Short mmCIF file of C-alpha atoms in Angstrom, two decimals:
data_model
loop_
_atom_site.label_atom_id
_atom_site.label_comp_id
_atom_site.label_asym_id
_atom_site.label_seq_id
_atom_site.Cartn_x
_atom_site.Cartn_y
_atom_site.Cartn_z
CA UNK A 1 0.00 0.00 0.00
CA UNK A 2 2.63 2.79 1.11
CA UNK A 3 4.91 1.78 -1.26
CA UNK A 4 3.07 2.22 -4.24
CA UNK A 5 2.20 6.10 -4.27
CA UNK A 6 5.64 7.70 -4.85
CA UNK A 7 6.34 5.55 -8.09
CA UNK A 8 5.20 7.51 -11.41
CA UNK A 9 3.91 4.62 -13.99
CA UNK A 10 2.11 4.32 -17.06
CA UNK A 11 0.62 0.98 -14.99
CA UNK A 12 -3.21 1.83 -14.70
CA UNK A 13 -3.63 -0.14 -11.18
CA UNK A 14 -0.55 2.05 -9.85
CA UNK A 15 -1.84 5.01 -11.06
CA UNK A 16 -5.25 4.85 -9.86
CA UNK A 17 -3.93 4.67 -6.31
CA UNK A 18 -1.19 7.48 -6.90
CA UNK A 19 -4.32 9.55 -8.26
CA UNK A 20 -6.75 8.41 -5.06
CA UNK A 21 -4.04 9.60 -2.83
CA UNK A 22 -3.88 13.13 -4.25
CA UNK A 23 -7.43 13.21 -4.50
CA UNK A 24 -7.32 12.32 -1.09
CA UNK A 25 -5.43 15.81 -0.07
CA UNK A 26 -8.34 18.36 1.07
CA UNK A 27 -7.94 20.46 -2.01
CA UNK A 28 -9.52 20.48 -5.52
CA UNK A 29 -7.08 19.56 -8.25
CA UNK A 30 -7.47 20.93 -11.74
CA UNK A 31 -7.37 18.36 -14.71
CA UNK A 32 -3.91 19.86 -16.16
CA UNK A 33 -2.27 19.42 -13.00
CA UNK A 34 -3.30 15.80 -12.41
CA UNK A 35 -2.92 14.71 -15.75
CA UNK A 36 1.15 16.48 -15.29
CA UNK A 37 1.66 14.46 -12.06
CA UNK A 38 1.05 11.34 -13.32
CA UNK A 39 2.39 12.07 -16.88
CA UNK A 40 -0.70 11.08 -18.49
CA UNK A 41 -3.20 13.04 -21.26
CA UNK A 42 -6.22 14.90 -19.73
CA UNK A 43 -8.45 12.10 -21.48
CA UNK A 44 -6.39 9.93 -19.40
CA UNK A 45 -7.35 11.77 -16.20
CA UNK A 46 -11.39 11.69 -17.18
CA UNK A 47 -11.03 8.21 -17.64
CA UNK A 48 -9.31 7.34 -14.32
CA UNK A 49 -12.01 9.41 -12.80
CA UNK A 50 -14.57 7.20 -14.05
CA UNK A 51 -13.13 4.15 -12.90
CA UNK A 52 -12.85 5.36 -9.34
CA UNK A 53 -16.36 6.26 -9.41
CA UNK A 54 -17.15 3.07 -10.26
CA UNK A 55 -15.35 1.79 -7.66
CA UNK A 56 -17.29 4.10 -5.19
CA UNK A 57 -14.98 6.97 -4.67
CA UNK A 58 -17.49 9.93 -5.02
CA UNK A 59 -14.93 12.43 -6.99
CA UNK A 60 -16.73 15.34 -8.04
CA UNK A 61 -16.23 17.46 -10.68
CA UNK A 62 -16.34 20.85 -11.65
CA UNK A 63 -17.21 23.22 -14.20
CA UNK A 64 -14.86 25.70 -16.05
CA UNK A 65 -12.17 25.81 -18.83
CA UNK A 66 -9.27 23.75 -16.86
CA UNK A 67 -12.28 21.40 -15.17
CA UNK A 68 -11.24 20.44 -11.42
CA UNK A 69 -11.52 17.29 -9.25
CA UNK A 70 -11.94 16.54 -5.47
CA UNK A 71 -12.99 13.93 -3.34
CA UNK A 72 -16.32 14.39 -1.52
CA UNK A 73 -17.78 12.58 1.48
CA UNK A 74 -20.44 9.87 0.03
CA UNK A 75 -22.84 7.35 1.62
CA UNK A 76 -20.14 4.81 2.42
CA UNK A 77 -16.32 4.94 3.62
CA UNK A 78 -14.19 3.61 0.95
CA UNK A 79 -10.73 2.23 1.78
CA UNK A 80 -8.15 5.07 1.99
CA UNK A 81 -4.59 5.28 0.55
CA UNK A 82 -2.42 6.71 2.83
CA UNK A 83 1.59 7.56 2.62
CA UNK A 84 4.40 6.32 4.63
CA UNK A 85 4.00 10.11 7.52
CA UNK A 86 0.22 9.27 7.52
CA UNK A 87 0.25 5.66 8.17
CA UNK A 88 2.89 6.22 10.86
CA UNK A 89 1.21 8.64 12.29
CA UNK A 90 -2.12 7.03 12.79
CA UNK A 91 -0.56 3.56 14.17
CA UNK A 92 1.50 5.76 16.57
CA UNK A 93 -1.91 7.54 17.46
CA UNK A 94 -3.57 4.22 17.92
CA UNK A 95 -1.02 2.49 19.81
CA UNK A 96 -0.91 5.38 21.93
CA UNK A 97 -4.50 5.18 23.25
CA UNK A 98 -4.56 1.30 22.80
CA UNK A 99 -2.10 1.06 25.78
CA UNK A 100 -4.78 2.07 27.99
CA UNK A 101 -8.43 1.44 28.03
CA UNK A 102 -9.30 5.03 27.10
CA UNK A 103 -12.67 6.54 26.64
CA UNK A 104 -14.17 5.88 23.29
CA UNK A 105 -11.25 3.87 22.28
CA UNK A 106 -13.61 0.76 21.88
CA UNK A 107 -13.30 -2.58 20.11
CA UNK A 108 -13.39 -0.63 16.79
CA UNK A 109 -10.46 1.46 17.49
CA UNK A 110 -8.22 -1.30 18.30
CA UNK A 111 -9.73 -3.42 15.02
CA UNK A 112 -8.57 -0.52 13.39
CA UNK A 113 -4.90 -0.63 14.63
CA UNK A 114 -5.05 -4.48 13.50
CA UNK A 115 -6.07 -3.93 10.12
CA UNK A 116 -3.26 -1.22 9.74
CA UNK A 117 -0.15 -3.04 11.69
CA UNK A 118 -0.82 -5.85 9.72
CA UNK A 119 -0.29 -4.37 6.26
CA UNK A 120 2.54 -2.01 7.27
CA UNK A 121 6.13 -2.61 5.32
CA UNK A 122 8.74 -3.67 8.02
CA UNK A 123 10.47 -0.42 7.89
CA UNK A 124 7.31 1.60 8.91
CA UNK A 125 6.49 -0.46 11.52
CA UNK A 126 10.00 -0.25 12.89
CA UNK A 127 9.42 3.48 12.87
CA UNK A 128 6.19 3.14 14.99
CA UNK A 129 7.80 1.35 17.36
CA UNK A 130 11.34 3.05 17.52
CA UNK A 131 8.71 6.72 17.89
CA UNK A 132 5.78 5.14 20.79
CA UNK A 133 9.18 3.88 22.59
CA UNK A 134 10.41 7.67 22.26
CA UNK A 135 7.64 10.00 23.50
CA UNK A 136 5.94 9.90 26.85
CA UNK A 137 2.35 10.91 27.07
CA UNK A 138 1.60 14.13 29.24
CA UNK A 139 -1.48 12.00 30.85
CA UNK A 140 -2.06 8.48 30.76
CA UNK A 141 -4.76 7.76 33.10
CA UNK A 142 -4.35 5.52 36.39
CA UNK A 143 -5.23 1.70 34.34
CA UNK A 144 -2.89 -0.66 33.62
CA UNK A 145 -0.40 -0.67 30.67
CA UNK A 146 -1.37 -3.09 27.94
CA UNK A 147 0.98 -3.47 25.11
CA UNK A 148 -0.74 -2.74 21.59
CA UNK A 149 0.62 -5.88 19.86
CA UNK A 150 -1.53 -8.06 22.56
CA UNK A 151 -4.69 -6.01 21.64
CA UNK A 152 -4.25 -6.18 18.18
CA UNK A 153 -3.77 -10.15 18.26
CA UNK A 154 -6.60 -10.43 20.07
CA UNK A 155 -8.84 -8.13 18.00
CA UNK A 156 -7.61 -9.85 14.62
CA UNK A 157 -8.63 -12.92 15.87
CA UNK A 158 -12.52 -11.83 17.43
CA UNK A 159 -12.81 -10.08 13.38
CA UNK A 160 -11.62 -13.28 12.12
CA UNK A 161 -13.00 -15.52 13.95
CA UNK A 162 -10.26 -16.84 14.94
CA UNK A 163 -8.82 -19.26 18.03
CA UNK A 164 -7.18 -17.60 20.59
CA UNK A 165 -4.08 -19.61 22.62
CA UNK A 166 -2.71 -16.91 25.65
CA UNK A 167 -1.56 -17.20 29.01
CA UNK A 168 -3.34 -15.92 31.58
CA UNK A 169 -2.63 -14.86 35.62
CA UNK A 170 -5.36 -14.54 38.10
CA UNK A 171 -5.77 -11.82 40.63
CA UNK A 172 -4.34 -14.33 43.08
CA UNK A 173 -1.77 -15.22 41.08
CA UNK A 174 -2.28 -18.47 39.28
CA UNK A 175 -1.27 -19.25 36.18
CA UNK A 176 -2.47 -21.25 33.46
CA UNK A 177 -2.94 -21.38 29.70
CA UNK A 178 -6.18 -20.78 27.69
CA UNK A 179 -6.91 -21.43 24.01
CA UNK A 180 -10.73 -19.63 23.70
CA UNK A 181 -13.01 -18.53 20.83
CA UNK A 182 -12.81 -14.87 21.59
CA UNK A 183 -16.07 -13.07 21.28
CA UNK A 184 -15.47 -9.24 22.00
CA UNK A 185 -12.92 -6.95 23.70
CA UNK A 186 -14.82 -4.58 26.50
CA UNK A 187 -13.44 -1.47 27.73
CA UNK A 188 -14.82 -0.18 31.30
CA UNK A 189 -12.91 3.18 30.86
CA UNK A 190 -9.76 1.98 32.82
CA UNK A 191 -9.18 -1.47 31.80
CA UNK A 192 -9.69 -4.10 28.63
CA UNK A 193 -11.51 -7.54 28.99
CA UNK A 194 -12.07 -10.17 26.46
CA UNK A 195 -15.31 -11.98 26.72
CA UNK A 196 -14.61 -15.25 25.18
CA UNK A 197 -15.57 -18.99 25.13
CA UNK A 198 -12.96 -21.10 27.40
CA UNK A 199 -12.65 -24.62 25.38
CA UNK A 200 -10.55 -25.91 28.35
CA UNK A 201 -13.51 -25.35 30.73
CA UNK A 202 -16.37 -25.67 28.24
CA UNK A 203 -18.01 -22.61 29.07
CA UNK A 204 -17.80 -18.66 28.62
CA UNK A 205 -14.93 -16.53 31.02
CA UNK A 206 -13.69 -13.29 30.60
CA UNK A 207 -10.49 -11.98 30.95
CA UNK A 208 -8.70 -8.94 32.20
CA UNK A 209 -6.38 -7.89 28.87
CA UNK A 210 -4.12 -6.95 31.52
CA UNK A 211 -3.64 -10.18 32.85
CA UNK A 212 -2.72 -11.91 29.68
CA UNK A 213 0.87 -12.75 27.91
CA UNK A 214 2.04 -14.45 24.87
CA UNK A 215 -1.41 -13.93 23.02
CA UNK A 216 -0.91 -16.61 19.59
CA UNK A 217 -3.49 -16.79 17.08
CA UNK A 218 -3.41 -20.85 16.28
CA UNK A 219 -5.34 -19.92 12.91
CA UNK A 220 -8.30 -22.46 13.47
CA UNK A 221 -11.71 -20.72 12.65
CA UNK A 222 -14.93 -21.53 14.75
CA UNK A 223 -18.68 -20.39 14.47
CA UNK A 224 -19.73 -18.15 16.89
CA UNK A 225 -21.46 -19.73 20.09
CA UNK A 226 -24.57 -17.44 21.02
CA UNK A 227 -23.53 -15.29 24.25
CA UNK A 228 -25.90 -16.40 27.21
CA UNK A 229 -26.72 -12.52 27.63
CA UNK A 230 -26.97 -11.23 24.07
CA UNK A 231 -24.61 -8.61 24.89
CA UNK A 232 -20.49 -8.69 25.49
CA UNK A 233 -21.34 -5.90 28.20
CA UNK A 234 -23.87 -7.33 29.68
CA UNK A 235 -22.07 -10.63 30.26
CA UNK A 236 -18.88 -8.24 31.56
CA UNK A 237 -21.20 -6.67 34.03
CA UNK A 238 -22.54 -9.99 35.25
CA UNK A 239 -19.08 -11.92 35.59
CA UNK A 240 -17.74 -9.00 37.41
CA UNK A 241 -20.57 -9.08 40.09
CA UNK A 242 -20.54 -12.66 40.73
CA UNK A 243 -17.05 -12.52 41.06
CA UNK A 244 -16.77 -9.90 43.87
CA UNK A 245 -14.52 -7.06 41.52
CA UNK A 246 -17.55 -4.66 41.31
CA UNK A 247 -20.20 -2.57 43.41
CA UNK A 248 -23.81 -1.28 42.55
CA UNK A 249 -24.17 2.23 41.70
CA UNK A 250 -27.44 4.41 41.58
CA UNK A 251 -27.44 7.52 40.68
CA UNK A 252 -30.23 10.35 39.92
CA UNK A 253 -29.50 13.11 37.02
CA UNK A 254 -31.18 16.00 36.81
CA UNK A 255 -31.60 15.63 32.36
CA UNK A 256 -33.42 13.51 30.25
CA UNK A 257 -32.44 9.51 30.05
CA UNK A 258 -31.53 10.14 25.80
CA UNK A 259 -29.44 13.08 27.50
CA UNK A 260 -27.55 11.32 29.72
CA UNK A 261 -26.80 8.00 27.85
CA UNK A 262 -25.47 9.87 24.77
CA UNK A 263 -22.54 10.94 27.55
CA UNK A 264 -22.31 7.38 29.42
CA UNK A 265 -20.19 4.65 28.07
CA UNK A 266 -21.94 1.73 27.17
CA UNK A 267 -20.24 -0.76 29.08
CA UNK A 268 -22.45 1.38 31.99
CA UNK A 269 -25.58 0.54 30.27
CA UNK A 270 -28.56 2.79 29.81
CA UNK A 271 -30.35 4.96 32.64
CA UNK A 272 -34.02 4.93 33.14
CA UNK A 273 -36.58 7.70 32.44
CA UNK A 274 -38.01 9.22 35.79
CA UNK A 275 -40.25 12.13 36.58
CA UNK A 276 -41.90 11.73 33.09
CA UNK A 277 -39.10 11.83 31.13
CA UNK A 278 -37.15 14.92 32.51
CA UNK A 279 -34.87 13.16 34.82
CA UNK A 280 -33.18 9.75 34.58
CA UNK A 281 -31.69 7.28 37.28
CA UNK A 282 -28.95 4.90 36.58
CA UNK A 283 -28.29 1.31 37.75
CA UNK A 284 -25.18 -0.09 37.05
CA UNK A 285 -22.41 -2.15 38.20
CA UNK A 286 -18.67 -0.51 38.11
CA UNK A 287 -14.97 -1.85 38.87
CA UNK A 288 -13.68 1.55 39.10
CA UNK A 289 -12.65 2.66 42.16
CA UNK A 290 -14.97 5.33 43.46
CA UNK A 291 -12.62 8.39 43.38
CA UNK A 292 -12.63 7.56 39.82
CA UNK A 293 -16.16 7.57 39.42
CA UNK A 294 -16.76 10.64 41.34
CA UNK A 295 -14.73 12.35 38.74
CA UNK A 296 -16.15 10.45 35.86
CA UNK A 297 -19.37 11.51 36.94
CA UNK A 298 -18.46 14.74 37.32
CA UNK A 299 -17.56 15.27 33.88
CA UNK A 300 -20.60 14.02 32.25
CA UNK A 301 -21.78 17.63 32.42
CA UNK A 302 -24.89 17.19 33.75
CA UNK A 303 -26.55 17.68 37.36
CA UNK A 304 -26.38 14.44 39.70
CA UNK A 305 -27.51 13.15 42.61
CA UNK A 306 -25.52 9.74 44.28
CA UNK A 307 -28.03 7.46 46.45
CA UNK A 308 -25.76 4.22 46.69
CA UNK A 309 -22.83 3.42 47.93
CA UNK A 310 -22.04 5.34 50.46
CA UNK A 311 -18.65 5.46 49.54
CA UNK A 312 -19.15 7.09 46.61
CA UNK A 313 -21.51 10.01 47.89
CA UNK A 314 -18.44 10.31 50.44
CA UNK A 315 -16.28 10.59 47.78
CA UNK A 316 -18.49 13.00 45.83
CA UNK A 317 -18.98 15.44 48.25
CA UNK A 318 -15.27 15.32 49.36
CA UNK A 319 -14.11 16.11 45.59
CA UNK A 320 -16.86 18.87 45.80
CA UNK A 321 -15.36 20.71 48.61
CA UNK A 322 -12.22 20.27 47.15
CA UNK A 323 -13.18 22.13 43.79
CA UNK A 324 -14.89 24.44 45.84
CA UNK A 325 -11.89 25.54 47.78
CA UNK A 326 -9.68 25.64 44.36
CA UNK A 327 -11.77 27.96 42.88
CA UNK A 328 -12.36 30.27 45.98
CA UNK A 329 -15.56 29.41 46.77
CA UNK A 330 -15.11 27.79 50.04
#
């Protein structure tokens, strides 16, 4: 893929994706200069156009004596050409966030960071590696590290379907190895789990990402078992309260249930209308500890009331005072 765009040929395959890239550049590009970049007749140029369209690139055109191209956004996401700066600078941007379970850095994100890693030339991935190893993030939350390369296993294998051989340490310390059909990766804001079907034990587990070493995709394919709960979440939330890693939250906001879960993550699940409609209360079970939450909560933007634990509506009012006494107010 990165190879390919800095080599001028009269090869139409090669010269489709060295005239996809430009057209990838935010600008419009008139006829004359495309057809001069890749040393081809204006005719040439038209036709190219066509084929892209056809292959659902929506290029438009327009109007006027030199006639000029760009590329527009269109129903569906074609597959993007990047060059050797981009590419390294979205797999550094990925791996960055992968390390931690950061907010909105779900399942897709790290698919994402698969899909790329995998087709990278040698030397470019080199270059990721040789730059993550050389910066250090100005904030990197309080979860665990996870290295990228075990997410990315593990995510090429749930997209492929894929059996999944790791080793694994318990909170207690054991060790052991698994070999599971891996059904999703979960992030709870500070940590990664993979909810997956233990062949070993014959039933489902999950897994803190955290925990696990040596992840090996053996390259055996399986059909996908049907989750007991329907949902990778729901089955997270479950697992961690029979296991003893979680409490129960409930908490009141003062702002419409739609409001409120656009802002949640959905590993929290969805609050419940109250007070018809205006108001919402939410149910849910958390492995954060609570200072955390306090502050999580306290970013949502929106008015809230804590009724359970205690601990957390300690905590709350605690990190209230505290603001209060930053800002002057107390």
């Amino acid at each position: 893929m990165c190879d390919m765009l800095g080599t001028m040929t009269t090869d139409t395959p090669a010269r489709l994706l060295t005239l996809l890239s430009l057209l990838q550049t935010p600008r419009e590009w008139p006829g004359g200069e495309l057809a001069d970049r890749l040393g081809v007749s204006r005719r040439t140029v038209r036709r190219d156009i066509d084929r892209l369209r056809e292959l659902g690139y929506p290029v438009q055109a327009s109007m006027g004596s030199d006639g000029g191209y760009r590329l527009v956004a269109g129903k569906a996401m074609p597959p993007l050409v990047l060059d050797d700066e981009e590419a390294v600078a979205i797999a550094v941007g990925l791996r960055a966030g992968a390390g931690h379970a950061v907010e909105g850095l779900d399942e897709a994100s790290v698919r994402a960071l698969a899909k790329l890693e995998q087709v990278l030339p040698g030397r470019l991935r080199h270059r990721v590696t040789t730059l993550q190893a050389a910066t250090t993030p100005l904030t990197s939350g309080d979860g665990p590290n996870i290295a990228p390369e075990t997410l990315t296993v593990m995510a090429s294998t749930v997209a492929g379907r894929e059996r999944l051989r790791f080793a694994y340490r318990t909170g207690d310390g054991i060790e052991s190895r698994r070999v599971t059909e891996p059904y999703r990766l979960v992030s709870t804001g500070r940590r990664w789990y993979l909810v997956a079907y233990d062949l070993d034990r014959d039933d489902w587990r999950t897994f803190r990402v955290d925990r696990v070493s040596e992840p090996f995709a053996t390259g055996a394919r399986f059909a996908p078992r049907e989750l007991p709960t329907g949902s990778a979440a729901e089955y997270l939330r479950r697992s961690m309260r029979r296991h003893g890693d979680s409490y129960e939250i409930v908490v009141a906001f003062g702002a419409p249930a739609e409001v409120v879960a656009a802002r949640l993550p959905q590993w929290l699940g969805t609050p419940e209308a109250a007070d018809g409609g205006a108001s919402c209360v939410l149910r849910a079970t958390v492995s954060d500890a609570v200072e955390w939450m306090a502050v999580r909560l306290a970013m949502l933007g929106v008015d809230f009331r804590v009724r359970e634990p205690t601990e957390l509506v300690e905590c709350v009012r605690a990190l209230g005072e505290r603001l209060a006494r930053a800002s002057g107010g107390a």
